[in-house]
PDB file of C-alpha atoms in Angstrom:
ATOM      1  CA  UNK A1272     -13.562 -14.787   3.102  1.00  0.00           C
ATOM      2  CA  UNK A1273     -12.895 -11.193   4.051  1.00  0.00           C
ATOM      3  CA  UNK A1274     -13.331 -12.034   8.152  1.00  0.00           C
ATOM      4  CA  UNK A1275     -11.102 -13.271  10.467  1.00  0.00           C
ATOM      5  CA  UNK A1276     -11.542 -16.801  11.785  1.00  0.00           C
ATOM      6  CA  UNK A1277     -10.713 -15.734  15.089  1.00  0.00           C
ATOM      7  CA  UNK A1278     -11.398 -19.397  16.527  1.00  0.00           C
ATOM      8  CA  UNK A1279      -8.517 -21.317  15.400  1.00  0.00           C
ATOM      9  CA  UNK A1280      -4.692 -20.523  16.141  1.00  0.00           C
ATOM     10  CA  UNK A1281      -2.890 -18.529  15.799  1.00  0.00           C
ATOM     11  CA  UNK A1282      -5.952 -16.026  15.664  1.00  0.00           C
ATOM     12  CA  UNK A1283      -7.651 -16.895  18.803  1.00  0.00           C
ATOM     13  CA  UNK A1284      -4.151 -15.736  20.425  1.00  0.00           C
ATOM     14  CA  UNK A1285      -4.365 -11.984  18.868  1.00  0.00           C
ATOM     15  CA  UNK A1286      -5.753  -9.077  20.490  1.00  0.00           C
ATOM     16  CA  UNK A1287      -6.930  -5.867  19.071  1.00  0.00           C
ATOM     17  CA  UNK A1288      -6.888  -2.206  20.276  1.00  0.00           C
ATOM     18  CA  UNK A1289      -8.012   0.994  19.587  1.00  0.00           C
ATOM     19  CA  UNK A1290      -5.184   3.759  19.270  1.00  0.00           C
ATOM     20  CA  UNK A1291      -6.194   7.392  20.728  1.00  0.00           C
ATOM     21  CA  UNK A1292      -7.115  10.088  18.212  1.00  0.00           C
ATOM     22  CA  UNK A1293      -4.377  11.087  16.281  1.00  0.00           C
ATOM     23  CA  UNK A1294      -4.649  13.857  12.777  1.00  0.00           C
ATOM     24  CA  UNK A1295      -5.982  12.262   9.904  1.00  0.00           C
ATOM     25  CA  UNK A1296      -3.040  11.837   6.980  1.00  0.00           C
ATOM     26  CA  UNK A1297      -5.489  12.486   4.123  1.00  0.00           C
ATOM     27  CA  UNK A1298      -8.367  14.764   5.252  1.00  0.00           C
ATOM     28  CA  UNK A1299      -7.377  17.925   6.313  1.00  0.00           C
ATOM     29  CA  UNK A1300      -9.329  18.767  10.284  1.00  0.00           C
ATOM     30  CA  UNK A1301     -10.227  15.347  10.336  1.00  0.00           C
ATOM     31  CA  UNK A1302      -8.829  13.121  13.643  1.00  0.00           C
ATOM     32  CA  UNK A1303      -8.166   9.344  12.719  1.00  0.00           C
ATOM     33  CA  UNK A1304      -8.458   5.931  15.103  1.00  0.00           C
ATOM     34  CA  UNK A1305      -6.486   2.766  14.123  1.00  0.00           C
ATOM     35  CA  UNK A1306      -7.100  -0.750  15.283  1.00  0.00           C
ATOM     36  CA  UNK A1307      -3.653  -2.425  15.969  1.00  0.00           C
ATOM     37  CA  UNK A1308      -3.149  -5.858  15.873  1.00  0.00           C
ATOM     38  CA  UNK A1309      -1.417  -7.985  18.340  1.00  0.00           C
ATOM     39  CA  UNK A1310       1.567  -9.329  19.341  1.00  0.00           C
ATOM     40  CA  UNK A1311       3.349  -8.552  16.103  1.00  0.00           C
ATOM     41  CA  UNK A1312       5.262 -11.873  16.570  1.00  0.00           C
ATOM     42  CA  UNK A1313       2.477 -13.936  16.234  1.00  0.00           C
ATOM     43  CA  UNK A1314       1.412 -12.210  12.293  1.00  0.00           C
ATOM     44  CA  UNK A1315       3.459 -14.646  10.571  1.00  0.00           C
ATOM     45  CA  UNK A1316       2.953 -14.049   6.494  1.00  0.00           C
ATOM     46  CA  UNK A1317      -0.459 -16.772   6.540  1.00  0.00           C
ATOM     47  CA  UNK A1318      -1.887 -14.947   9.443  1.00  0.00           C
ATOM     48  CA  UNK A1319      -0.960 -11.462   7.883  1.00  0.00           C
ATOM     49  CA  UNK A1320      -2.821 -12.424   4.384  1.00  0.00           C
ATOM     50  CA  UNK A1321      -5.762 -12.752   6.906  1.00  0.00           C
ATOM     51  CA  UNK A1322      -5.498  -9.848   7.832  1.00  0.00           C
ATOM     52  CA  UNK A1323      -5.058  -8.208   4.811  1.00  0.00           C
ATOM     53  CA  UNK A1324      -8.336  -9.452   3.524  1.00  0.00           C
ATOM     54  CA  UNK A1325     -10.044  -8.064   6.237  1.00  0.00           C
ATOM     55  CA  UNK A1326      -8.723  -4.587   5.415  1.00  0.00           C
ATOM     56  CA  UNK A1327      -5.418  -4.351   7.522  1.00  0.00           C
ATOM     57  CA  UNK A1328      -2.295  -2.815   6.380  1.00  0.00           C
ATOM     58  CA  UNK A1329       1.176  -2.731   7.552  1.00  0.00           C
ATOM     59  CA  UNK A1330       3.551  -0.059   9.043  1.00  0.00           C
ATOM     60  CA  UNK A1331       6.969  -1.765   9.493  1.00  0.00           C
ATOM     61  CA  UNK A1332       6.318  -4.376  12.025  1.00  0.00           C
ATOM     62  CA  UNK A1333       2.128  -3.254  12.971  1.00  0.00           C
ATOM     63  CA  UNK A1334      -0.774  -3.981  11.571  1.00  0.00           C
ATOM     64  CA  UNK A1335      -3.615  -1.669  11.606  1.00  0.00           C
ATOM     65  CA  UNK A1336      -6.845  -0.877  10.153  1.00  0.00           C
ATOM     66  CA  UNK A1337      -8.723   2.523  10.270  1.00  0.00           C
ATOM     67  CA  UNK A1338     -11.473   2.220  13.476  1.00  0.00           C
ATOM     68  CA  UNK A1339     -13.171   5.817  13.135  1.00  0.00           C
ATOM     69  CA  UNK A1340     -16.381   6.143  14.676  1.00  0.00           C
ATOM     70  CA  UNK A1341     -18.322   7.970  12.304  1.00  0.00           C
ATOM     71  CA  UNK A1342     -16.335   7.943   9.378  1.00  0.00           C
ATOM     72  CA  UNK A1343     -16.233   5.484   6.432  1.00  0.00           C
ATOM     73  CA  UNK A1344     -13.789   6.918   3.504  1.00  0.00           C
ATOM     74  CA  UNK A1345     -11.002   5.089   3.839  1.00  0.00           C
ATOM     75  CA  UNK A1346     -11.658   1.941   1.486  1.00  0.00           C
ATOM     76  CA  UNK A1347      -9.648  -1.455   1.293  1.00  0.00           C
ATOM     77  CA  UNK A1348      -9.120  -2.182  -2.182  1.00  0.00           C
ATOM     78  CA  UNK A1349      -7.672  -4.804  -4.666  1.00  0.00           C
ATOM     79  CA  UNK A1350      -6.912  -5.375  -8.019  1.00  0.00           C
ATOM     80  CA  UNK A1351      -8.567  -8.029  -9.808  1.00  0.00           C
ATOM     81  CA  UNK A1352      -5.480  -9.223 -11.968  1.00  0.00           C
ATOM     82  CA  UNK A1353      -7.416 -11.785 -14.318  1.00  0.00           C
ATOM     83  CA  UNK A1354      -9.796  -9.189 -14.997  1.00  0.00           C
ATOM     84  CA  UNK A1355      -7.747  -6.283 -15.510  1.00  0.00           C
ATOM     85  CA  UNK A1356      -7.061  -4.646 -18.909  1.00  0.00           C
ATOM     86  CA  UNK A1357      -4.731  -1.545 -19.261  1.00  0.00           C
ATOM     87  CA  UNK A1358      -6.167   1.689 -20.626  1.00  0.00           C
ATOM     88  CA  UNK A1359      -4.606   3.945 -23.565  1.00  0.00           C
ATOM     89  CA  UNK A1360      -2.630   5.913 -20.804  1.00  0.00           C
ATOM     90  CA  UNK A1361      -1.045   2.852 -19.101  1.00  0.00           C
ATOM     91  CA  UNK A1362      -0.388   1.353 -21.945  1.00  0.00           C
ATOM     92  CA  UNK A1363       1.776   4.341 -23.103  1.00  0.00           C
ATOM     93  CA  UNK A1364       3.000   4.267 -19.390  1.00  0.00           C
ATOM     94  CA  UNK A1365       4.521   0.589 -19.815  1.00  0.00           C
ATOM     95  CA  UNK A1366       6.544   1.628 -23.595  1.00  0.00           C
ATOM     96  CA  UNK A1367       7.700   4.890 -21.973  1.00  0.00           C
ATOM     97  CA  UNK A1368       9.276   3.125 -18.767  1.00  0.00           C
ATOM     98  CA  UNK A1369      10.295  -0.066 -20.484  1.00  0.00           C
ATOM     99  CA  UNK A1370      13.969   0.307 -20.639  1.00  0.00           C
ATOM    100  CA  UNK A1371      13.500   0.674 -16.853  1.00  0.00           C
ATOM    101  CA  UNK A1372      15.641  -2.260 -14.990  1.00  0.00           C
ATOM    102  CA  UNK A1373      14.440  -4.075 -12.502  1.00  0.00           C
ATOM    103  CA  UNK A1374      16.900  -6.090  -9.621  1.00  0.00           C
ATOM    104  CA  UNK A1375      15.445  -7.799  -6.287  1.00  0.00           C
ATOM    105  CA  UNK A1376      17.502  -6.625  -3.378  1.00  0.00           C
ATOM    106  CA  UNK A1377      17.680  -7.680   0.719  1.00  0.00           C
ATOM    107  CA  UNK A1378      15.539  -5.742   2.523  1.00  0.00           C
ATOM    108  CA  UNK A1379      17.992  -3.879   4.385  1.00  0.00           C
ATOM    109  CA  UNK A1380      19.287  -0.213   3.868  1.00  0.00           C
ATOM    110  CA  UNK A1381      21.033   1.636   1.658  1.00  0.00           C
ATOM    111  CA  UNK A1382      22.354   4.928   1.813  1.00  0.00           C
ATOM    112  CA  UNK A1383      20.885   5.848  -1.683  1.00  0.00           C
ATOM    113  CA  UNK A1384      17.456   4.296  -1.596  1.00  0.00           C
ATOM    114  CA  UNK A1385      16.964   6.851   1.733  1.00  0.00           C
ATOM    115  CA  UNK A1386      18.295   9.835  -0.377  1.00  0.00           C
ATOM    116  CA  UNK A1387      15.791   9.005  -2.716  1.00  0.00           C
ATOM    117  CA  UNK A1388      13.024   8.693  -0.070  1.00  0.00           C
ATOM    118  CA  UNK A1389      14.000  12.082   1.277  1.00  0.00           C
ATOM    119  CA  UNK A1390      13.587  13.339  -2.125  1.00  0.00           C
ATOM    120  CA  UNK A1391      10.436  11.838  -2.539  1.00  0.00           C
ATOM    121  CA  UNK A1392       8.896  13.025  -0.071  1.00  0.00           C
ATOM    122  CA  UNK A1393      10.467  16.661  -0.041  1.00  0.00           C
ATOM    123  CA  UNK A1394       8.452  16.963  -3.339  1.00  0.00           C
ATOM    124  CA  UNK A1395       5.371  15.185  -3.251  1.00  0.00           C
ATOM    125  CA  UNK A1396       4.503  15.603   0.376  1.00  0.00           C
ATOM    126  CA  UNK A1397       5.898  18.400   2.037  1.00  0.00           C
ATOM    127  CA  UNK A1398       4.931  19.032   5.093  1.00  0.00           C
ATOM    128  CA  UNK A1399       3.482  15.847   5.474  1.00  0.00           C
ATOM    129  CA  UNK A1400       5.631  14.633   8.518  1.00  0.00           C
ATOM    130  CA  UNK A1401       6.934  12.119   6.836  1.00  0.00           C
ATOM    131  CA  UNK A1402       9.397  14.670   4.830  1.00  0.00           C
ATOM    132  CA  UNK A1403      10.507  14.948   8.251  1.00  0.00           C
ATOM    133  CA  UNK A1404      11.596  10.900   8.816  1.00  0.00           C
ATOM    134  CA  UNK A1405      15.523  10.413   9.645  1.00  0.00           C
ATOM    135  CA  UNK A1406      17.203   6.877   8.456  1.00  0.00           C
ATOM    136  CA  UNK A1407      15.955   5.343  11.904  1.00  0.00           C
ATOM    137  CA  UNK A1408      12.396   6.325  10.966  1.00  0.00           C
ATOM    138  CA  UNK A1409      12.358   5.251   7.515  1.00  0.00           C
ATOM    139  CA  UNK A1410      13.924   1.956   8.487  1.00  0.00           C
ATOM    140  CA  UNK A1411      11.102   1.023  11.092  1.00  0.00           C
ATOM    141  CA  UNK A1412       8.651   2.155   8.453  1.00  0.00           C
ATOM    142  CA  UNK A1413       9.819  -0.121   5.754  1.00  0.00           C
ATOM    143  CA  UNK A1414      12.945  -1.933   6.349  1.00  0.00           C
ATOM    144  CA  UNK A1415      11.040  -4.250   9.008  1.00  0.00           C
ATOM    145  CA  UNK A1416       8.954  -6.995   8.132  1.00  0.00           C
ATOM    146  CA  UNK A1417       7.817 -10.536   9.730  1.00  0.00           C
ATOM    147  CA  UNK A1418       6.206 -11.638   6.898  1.00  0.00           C
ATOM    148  CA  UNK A1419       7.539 -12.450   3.050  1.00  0.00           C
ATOM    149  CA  UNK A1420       8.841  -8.729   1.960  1.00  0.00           C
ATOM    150  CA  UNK A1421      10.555  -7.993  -1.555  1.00  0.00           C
ATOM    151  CA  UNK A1422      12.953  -4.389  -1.523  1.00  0.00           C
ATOM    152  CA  UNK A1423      12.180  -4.178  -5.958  1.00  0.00           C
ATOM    153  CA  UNK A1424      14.574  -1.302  -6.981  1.00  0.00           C
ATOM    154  CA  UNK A1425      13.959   0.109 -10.462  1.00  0.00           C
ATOM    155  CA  UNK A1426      17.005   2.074 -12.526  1.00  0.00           C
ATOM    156  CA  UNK A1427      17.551   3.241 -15.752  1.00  0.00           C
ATOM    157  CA  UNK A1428      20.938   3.962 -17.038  1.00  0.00           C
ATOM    158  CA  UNK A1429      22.939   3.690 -13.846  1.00  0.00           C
ATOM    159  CA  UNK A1430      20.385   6.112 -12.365  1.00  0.00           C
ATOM    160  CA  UNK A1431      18.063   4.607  -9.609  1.00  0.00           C
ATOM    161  CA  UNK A1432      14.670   6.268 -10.341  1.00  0.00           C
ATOM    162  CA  UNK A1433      12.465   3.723  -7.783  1.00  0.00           C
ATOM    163  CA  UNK A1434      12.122   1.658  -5.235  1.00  0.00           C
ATOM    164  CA  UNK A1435       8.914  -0.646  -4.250  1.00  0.00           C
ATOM    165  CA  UNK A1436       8.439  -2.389  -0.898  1.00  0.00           C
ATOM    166  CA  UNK A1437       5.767  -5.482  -1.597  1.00  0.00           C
ATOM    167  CA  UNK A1438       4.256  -8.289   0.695  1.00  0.00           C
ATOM    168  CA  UNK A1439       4.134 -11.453  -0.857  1.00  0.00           C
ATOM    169  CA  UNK A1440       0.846 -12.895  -0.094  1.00  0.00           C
ATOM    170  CA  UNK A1441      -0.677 -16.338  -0.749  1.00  0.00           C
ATOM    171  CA  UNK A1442      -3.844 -14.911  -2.802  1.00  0.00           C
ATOM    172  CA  UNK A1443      -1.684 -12.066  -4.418  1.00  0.00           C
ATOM    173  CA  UNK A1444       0.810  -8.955  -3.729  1.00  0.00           C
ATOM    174  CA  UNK A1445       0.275  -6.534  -1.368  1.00  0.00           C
ATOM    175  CA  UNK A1446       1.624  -3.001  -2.114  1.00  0.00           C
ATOM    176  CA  UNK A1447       3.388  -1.239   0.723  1.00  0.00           C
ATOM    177  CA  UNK A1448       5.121   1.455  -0.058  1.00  0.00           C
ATOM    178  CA  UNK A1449       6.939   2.844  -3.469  1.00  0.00           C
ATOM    179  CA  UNK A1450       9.041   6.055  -3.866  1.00  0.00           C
ATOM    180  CA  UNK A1451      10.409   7.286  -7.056  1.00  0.00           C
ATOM    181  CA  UNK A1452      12.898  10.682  -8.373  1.00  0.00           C
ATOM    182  CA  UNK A1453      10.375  13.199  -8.885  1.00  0.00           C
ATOM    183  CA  UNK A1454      12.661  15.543 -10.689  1.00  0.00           C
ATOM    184  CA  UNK A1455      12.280  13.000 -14.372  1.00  0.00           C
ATOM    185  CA  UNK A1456      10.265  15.349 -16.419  1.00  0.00           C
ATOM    186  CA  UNK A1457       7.235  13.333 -17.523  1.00  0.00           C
ATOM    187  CA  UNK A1458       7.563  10.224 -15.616  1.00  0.00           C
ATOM    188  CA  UNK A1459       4.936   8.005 -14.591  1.00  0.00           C
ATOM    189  CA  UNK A1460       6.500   5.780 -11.751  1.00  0.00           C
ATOM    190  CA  UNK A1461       3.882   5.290  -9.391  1.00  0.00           C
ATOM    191  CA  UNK A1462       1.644   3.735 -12.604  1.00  0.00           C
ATOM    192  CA  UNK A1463       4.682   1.375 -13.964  1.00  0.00           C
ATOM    193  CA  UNK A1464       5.170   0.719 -10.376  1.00  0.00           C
ATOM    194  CA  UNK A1465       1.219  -0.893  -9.971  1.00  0.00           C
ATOM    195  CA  UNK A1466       1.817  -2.025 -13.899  1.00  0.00           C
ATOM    196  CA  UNK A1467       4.509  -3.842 -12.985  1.00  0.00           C
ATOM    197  CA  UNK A1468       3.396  -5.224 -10.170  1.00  0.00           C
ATOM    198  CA  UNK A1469      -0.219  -6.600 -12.001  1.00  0.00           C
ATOM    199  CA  UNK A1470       2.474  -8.375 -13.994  1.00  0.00           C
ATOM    200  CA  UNK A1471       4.237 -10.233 -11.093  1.00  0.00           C
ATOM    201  CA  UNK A1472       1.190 -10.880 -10.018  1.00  0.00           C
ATOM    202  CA  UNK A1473       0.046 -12.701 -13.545  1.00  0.00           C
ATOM    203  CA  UNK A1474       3.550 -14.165 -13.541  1.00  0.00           C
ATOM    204  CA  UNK A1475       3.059 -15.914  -9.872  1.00  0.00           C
ATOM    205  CA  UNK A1476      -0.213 -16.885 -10.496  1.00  0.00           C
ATOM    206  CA  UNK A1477      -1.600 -14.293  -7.846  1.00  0.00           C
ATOM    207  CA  UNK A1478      -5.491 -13.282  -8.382  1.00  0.00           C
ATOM    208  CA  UNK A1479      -4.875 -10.234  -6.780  1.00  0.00           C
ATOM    209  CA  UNK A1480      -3.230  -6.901  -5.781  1.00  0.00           C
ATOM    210  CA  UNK A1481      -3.881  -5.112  -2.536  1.00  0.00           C
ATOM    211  CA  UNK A1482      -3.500  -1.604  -3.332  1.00  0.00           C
ATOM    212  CA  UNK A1483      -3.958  -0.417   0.825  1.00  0.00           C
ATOM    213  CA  UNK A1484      -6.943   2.322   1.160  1.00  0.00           C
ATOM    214  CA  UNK A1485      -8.946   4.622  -0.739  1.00  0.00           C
ATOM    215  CA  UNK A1486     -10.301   8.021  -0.227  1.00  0.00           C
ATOM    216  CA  UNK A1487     -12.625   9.940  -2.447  1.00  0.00           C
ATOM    217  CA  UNK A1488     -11.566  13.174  -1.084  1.00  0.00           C
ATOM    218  CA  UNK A1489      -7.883  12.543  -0.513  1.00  0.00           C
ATOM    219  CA  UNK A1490      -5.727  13.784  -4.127  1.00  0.00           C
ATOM    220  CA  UNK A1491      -3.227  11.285  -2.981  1.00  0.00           C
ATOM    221  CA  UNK A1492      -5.261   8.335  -3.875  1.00  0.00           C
ATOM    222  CA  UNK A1493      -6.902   9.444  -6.568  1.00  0.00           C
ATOM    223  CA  UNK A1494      -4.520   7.499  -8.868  1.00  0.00           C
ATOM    224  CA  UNK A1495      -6.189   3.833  -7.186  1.00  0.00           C
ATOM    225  CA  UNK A1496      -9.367   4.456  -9.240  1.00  0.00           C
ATOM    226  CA  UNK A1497      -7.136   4.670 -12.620  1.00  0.00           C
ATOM    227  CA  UNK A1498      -6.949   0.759 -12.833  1.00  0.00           C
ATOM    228  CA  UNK A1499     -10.145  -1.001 -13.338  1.00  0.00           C
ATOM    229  CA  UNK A1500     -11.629  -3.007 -12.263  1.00  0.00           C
ATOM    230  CA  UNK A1501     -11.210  -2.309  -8.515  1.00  0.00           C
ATOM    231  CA  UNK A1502     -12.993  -4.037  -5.762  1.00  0.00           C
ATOM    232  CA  UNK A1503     -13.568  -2.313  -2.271  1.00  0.00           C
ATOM    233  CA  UNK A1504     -13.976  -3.963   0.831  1.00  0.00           C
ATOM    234  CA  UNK A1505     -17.340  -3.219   2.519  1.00  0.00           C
ATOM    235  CA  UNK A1506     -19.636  -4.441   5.108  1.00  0.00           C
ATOM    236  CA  UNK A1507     -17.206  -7.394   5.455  1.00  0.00           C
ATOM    237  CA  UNK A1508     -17.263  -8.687   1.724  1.00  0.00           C
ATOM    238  CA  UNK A1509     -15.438  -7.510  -1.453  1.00  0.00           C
ATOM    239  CA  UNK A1510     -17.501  -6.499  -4.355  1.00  0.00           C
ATOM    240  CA  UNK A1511     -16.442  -4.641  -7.444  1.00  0.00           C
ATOM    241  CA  UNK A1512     -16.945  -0.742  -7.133  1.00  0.00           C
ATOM    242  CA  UNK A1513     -17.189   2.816  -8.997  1.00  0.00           C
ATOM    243  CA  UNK A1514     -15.039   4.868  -7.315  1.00  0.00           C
ATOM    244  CA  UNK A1515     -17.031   7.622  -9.380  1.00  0.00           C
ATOM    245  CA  UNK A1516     -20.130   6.577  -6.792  1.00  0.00           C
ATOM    246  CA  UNK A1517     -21.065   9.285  -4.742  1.00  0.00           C
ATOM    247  CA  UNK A1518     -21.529   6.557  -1.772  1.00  0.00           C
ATOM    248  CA  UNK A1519     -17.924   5.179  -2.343  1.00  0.00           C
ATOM    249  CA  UNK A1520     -15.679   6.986   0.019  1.00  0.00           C
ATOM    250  CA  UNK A1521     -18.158   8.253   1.840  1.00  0.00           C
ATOM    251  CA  UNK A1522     -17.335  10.427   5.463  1.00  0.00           C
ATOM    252  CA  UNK A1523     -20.556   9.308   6.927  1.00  0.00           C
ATOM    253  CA  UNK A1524     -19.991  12.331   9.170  1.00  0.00           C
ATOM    254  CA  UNK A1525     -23.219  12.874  11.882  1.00  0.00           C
TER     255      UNK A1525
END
């Protein structure tokens, strides 16, 4: 069920809030609402699965949704992992990253993830704000967690090349956050990032991965609607979608 059972505990003890108007991250002139969930100390991992499936996300310790008024684009969506088959291009993604290794580490810091995040972000989204983020910043972003985190860190000869941040759920993964070098000539990180997290997900048993939101319009989500099947979450309930629909993603502007 995609809605929260807000009668039983610990749900009946959370509140919910509207943030002020704040500039949309993905469409350019648009303003943005979140509804935040509280008290953070009462989203234990069970309670933030909940919330999850009823289209919540996580910024360090918050949860939030998008609340905007009269605007619908961003979409919830997840990965069907039983379902899921990976096209030519992925599979050339998997044999060209395969030497890649893989190591679980504490979620804490480390000098050269953040260096890497910097990076990241000084590349792909300049000018973004969050090119902007000191250690402190990036810490409260994704170095805190109540609920079951993994810090995945991906290198390849001695190199580190990237560095995932995942929630583990009990119906499946939940993507947070994943930063790569964007200086390796014909890379494809972010993919083998989702790739390899589809696998964990097999591995565990997990029917699903929550890939955050959606936007039609937004260039920096484009790369959601590259693994199919997807299912959005609309009207409360989450059906299987074609993110090639002129109705998916829509503003809804009036």
């Amino acid at each position: 069920m995609s809605r929260l059972n807000d009668s039983q505990l610990p749900f009946s003890l959370l509140q919910f809030y509207n943030t002020a108007t704040y500039p949309c991250s993905y469409l350019a002139g648009e303003r943005a609402v979140s509804q935040v969930a509280t008290p953070a100390h009462l989203i234990t991992t069970e309670v933030y699965g909940e919330l999850v499936r009823s289209g919540f996300r996580r910024s360090g310790i918050f949860s939030y949704r998008p609340n905007c008024e009269r605007c619908h684009a961003c979409v919830p969506v997840r990965l069907p992992i039983a379902r899921f088959v990976p096209n030519r291009s992925q599979r050339r993604c998997l044999k060209a990253h395969a030497a890649l290794q893989v190591r679980e580490l504490p979620l804490i810091y480390f000098e050269e993830h953040y260096r890497l995040y910097q990076r990241y972000q000084a590349v792909r989204h300049a000018g973004g704000g969050m090119d902007q983020d000191n250690n402190e910043q990036y810490s409260h972003f994704l170095l805190q967690s109540r609920v079951d985190s993994r810090l995945i860190e991906f290198s390849e000869d001695g190199e580190l090349r990237m560095v995932s941040i995942i929630d583990v759920l009990s119906d499946g993964l939940s993507s947070v956050y994943t930063f790569y070098d964007p200086t390796v000539a014909g890379a494809s990180f972010g993919t083998y990032s989702i790739l390899w997290q589809i696998a964990q997900c097999a591995a565990r048993g997990l029917p699903h991965l929550y890939l955050g939101y959606w936007i039609r319009d937004s260039h920096k989500m484009a790369y959601k609607a590259n693994f199919r099947p997807i299912e959005g979450l609309r009207d409360g309930l989450w059906r299987e979608f074609d993110a090639g629909d002129s109705k998916a993603g829509r503003r809804d502007r009036v």
